[in-house]
Tab-separated table of C-alpha atoms in Angstrom:
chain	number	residue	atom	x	y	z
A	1	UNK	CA	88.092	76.450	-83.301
A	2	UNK	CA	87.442	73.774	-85.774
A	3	UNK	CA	86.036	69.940	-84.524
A	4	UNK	CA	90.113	68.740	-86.297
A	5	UNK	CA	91.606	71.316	-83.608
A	6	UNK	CA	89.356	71.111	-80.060
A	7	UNK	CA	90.561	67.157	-81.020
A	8	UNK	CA	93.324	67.449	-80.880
A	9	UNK	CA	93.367	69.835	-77.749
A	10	UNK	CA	91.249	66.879	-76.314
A	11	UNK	CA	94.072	64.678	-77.301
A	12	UNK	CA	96.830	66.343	-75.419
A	13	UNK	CA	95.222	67.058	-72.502
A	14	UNK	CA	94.163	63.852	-72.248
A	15	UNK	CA	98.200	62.979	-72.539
A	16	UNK	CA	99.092	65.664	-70.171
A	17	UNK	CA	96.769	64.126	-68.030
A	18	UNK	CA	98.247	60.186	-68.397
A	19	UNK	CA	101.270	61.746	-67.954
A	20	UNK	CA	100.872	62.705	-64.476
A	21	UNK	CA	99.055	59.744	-63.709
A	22	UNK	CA	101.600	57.961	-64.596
A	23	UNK	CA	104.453	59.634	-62.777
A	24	UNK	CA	101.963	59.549	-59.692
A	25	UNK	CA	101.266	55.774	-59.863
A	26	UNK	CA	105.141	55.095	-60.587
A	27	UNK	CA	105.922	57.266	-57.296
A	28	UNK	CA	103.404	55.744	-55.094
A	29	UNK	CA	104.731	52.437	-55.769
A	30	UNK	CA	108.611	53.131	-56.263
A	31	UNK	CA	109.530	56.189	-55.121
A	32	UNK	CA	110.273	59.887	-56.976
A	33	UNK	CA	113.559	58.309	-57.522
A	34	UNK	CA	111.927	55.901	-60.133
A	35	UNK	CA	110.419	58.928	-61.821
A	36	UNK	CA	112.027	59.869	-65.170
A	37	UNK	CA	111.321	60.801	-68.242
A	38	UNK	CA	112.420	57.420	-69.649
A	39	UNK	CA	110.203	55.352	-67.499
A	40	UNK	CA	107.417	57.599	-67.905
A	41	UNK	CA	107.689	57.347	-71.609
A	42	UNK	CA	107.905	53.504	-71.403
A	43	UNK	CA	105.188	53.914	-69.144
A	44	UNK	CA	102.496	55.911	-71.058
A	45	UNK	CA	103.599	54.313	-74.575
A	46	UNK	CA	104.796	57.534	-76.458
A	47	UNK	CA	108.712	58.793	-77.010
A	48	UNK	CA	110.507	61.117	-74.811
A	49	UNK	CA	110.354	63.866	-77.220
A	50	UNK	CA	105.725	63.452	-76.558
A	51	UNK	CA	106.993	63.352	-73.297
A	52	UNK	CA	109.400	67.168	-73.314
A	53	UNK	CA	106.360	68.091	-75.321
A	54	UNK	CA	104.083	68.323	-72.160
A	55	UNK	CA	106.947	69.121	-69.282
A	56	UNK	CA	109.448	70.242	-69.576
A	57	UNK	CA	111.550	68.015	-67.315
A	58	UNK	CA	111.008	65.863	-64.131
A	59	UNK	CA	110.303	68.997	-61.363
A	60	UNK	CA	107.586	70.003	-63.977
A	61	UNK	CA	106.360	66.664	-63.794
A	62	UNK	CA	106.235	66.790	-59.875
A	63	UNK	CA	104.742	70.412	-60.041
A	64	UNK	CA	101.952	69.252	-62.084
A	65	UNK	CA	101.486	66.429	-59.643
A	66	UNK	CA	101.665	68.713	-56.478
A	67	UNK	CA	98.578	70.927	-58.270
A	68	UNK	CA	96.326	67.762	-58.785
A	69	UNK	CA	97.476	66.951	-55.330
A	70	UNK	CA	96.316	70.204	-53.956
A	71	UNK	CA	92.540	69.608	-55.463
A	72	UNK	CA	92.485	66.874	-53.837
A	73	UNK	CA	93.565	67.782	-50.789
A	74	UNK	CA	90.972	70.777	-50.935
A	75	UNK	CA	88.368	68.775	-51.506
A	76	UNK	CA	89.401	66.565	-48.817
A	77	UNK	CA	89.255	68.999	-46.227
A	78	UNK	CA	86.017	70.599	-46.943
A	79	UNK	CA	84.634	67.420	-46.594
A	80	UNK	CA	85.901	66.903	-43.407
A	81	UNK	CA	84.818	70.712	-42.606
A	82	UNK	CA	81.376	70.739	-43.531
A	83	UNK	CA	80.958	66.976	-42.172
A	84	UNK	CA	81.983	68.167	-38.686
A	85	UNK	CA	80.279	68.969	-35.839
A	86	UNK	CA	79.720	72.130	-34.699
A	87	UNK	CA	82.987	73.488	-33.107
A	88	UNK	CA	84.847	70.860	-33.936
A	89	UNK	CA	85.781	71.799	-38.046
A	90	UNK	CA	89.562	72.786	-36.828
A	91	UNK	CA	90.204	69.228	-35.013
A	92	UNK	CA	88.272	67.458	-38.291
A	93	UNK	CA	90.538	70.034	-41.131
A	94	UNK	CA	93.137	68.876	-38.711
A	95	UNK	CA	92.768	65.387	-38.818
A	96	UNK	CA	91.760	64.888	-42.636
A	97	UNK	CA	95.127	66.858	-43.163
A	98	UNK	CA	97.272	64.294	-41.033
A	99	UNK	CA	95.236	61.139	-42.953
A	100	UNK	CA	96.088	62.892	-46.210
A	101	UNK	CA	99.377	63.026	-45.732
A	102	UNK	CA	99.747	59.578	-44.016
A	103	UNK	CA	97.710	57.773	-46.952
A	104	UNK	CA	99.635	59.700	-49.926
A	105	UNK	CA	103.245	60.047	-48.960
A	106	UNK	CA	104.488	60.234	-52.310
A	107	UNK	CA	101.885	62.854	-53.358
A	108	UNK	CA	102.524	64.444	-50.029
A	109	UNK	CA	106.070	64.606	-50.688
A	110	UNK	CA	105.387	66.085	-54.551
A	111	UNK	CA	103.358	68.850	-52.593
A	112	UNK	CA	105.713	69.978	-49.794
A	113	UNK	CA	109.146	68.371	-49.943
A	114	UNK	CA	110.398	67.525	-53.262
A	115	UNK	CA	111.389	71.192	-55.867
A	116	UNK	CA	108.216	72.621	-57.872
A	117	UNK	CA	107.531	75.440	-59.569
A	118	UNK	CA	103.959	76.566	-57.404
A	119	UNK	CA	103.986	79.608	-55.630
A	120	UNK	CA	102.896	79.930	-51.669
A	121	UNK	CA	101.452	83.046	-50.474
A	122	UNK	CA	101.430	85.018	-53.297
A	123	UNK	CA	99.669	86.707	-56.034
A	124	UNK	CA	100.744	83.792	-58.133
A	125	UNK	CA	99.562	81.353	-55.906
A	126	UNK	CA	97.464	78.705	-57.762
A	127	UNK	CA	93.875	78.585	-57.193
A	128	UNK	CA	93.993	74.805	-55.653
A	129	UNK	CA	96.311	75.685	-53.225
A	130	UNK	CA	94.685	78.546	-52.002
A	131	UNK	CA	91.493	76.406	-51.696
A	132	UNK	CA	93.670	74.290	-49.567
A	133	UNK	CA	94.746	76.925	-47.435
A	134	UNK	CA	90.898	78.604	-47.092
A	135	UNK	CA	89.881	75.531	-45.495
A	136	UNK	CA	91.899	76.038	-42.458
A	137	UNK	CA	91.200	79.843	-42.587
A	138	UNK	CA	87.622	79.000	-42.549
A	139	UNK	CA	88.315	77.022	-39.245
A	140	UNK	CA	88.750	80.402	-37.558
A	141	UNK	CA	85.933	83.188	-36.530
A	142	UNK	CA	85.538	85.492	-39.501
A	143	UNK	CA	85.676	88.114	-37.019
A	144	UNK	CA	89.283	86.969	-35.941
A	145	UNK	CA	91.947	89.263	-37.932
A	146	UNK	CA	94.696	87.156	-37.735
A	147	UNK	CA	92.843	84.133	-39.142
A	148	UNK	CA	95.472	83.496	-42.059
A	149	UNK	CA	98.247	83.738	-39.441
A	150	UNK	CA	96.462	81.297	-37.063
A	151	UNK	CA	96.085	78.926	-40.641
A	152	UNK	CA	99.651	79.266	-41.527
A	153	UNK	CA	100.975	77.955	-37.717
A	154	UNK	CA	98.167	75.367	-37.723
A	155	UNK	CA	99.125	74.283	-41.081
A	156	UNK	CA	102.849	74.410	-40.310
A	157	UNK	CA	102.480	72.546	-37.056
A	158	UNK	CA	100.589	69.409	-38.798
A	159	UNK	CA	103.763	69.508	-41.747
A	160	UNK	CA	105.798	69.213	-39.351
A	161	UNK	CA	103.784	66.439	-37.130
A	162	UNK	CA	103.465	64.431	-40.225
A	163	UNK	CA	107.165	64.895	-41.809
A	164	UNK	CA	108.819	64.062	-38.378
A	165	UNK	CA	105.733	61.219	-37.850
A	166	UNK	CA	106.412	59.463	-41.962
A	167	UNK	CA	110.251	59.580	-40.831
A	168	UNK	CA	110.278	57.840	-37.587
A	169	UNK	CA	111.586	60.865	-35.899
A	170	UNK	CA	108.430	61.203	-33.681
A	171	UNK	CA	106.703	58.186	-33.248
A	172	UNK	CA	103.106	57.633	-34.867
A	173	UNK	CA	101.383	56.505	-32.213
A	174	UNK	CA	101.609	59.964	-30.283
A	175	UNK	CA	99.768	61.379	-33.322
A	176	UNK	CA	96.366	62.105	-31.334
A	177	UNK	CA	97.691	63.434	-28.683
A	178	UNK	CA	99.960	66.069	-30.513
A	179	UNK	CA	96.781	66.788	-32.536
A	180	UNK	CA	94.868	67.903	-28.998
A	181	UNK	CA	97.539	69.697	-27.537
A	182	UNK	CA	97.820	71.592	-30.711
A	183	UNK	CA	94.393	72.538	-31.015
A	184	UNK	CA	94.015	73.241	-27.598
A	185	UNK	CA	96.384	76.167	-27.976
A	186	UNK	CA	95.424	77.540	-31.116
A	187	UNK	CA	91.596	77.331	-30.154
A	188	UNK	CA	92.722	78.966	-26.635
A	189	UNK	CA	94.495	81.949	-28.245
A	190	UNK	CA	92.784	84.926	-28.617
A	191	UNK	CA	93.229	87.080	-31.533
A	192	UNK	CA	94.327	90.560	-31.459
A	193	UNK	CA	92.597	93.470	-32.672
């Protein structure tokens, strides 16, 4: 590749990049509903055309979102994971999931409400949401052989806790103790062989 093309690459991934920053920021501050391709050009200075260049239309944009959204969220829990005390990784995964969700609701709701394109449990399944996921698997014994399945309710319960808890439909305050109860069962259930 010549230094005139890896440039160039440079260039649009750098564009790519301010593109999804952009539709992040403009989110966080007014809502997906703000987010389209008009504002975003406005936003990062270059014509709608750049724009269809990069994404092709707005659930592309929010895919590409939900994947940056999903490293961070990986790296957030395995912080919380290794920073934990011994026995206590599922109730601190648990926890840095529920603040994750709480401090990003519009890259929350790019993730795991609003139409992408990304693949759960699959083959396809991109690598940063795997990571994601792993981090609750690695919560479990590896001797445990329904570890995934213990992941995916875990993981389920605390979408649902945080959906129902960012609506008003369960109130916030109740957060903790939904948090114990839930680990209390899934730490109390033994797996079968």
């Amino acid at each position: 590749m010549s230094a005139i093309s890896e440039r160039r690459e440079r260039e649009r991934a750098h564009r790519h990049q301010l593109i999804i920053t952009a539709a992040r920021e403009l989110a966080e501050t007014e809502g997906w509903e703000a987010v389209t391709t008009r504002r975003l050009a406005e936003r990062v200075e270059y014509s709608q055309p750049v724009l269809y260049s990069h994404f092709n239309g707005k659930d592309a944009i929010v895919s590409a979102v939900a994947l940056d959204g999903f490293s961070e969220l990986a790296a957030h829990l395995s912080r919380a994971r290794q920073g934990a005390d011994p026995g206590q990784s599922l109730r601190a995964v648990c926890r840095a999931y529920l603040e994750f969700a709480t401090d990003r609701p519009a890259l929350y709701q790019a993730m795991f409400i609003l139409p992408t394109d990304l693949k759960f449990a699959s083959a396809e399944t991109p690598a940063p949401l795997r990571a994601a996921f792993d981090e609750f698997v690695s919560c479990f014994r590896p001797d445990n052989t329904q570890r995934e399945l213990f992941a995916e309710v875990t993981w389920s319960a605390l979408h649902g806790m945080a959906v129902l808890s960012d609506s008003g439909r369960i109130p916030a305050d109740g957060q903790e103790e939904r948090l114990d109860f839930l680990i209390a069962q899934i730490a109390d259930t033994p797996a079968s062989p």
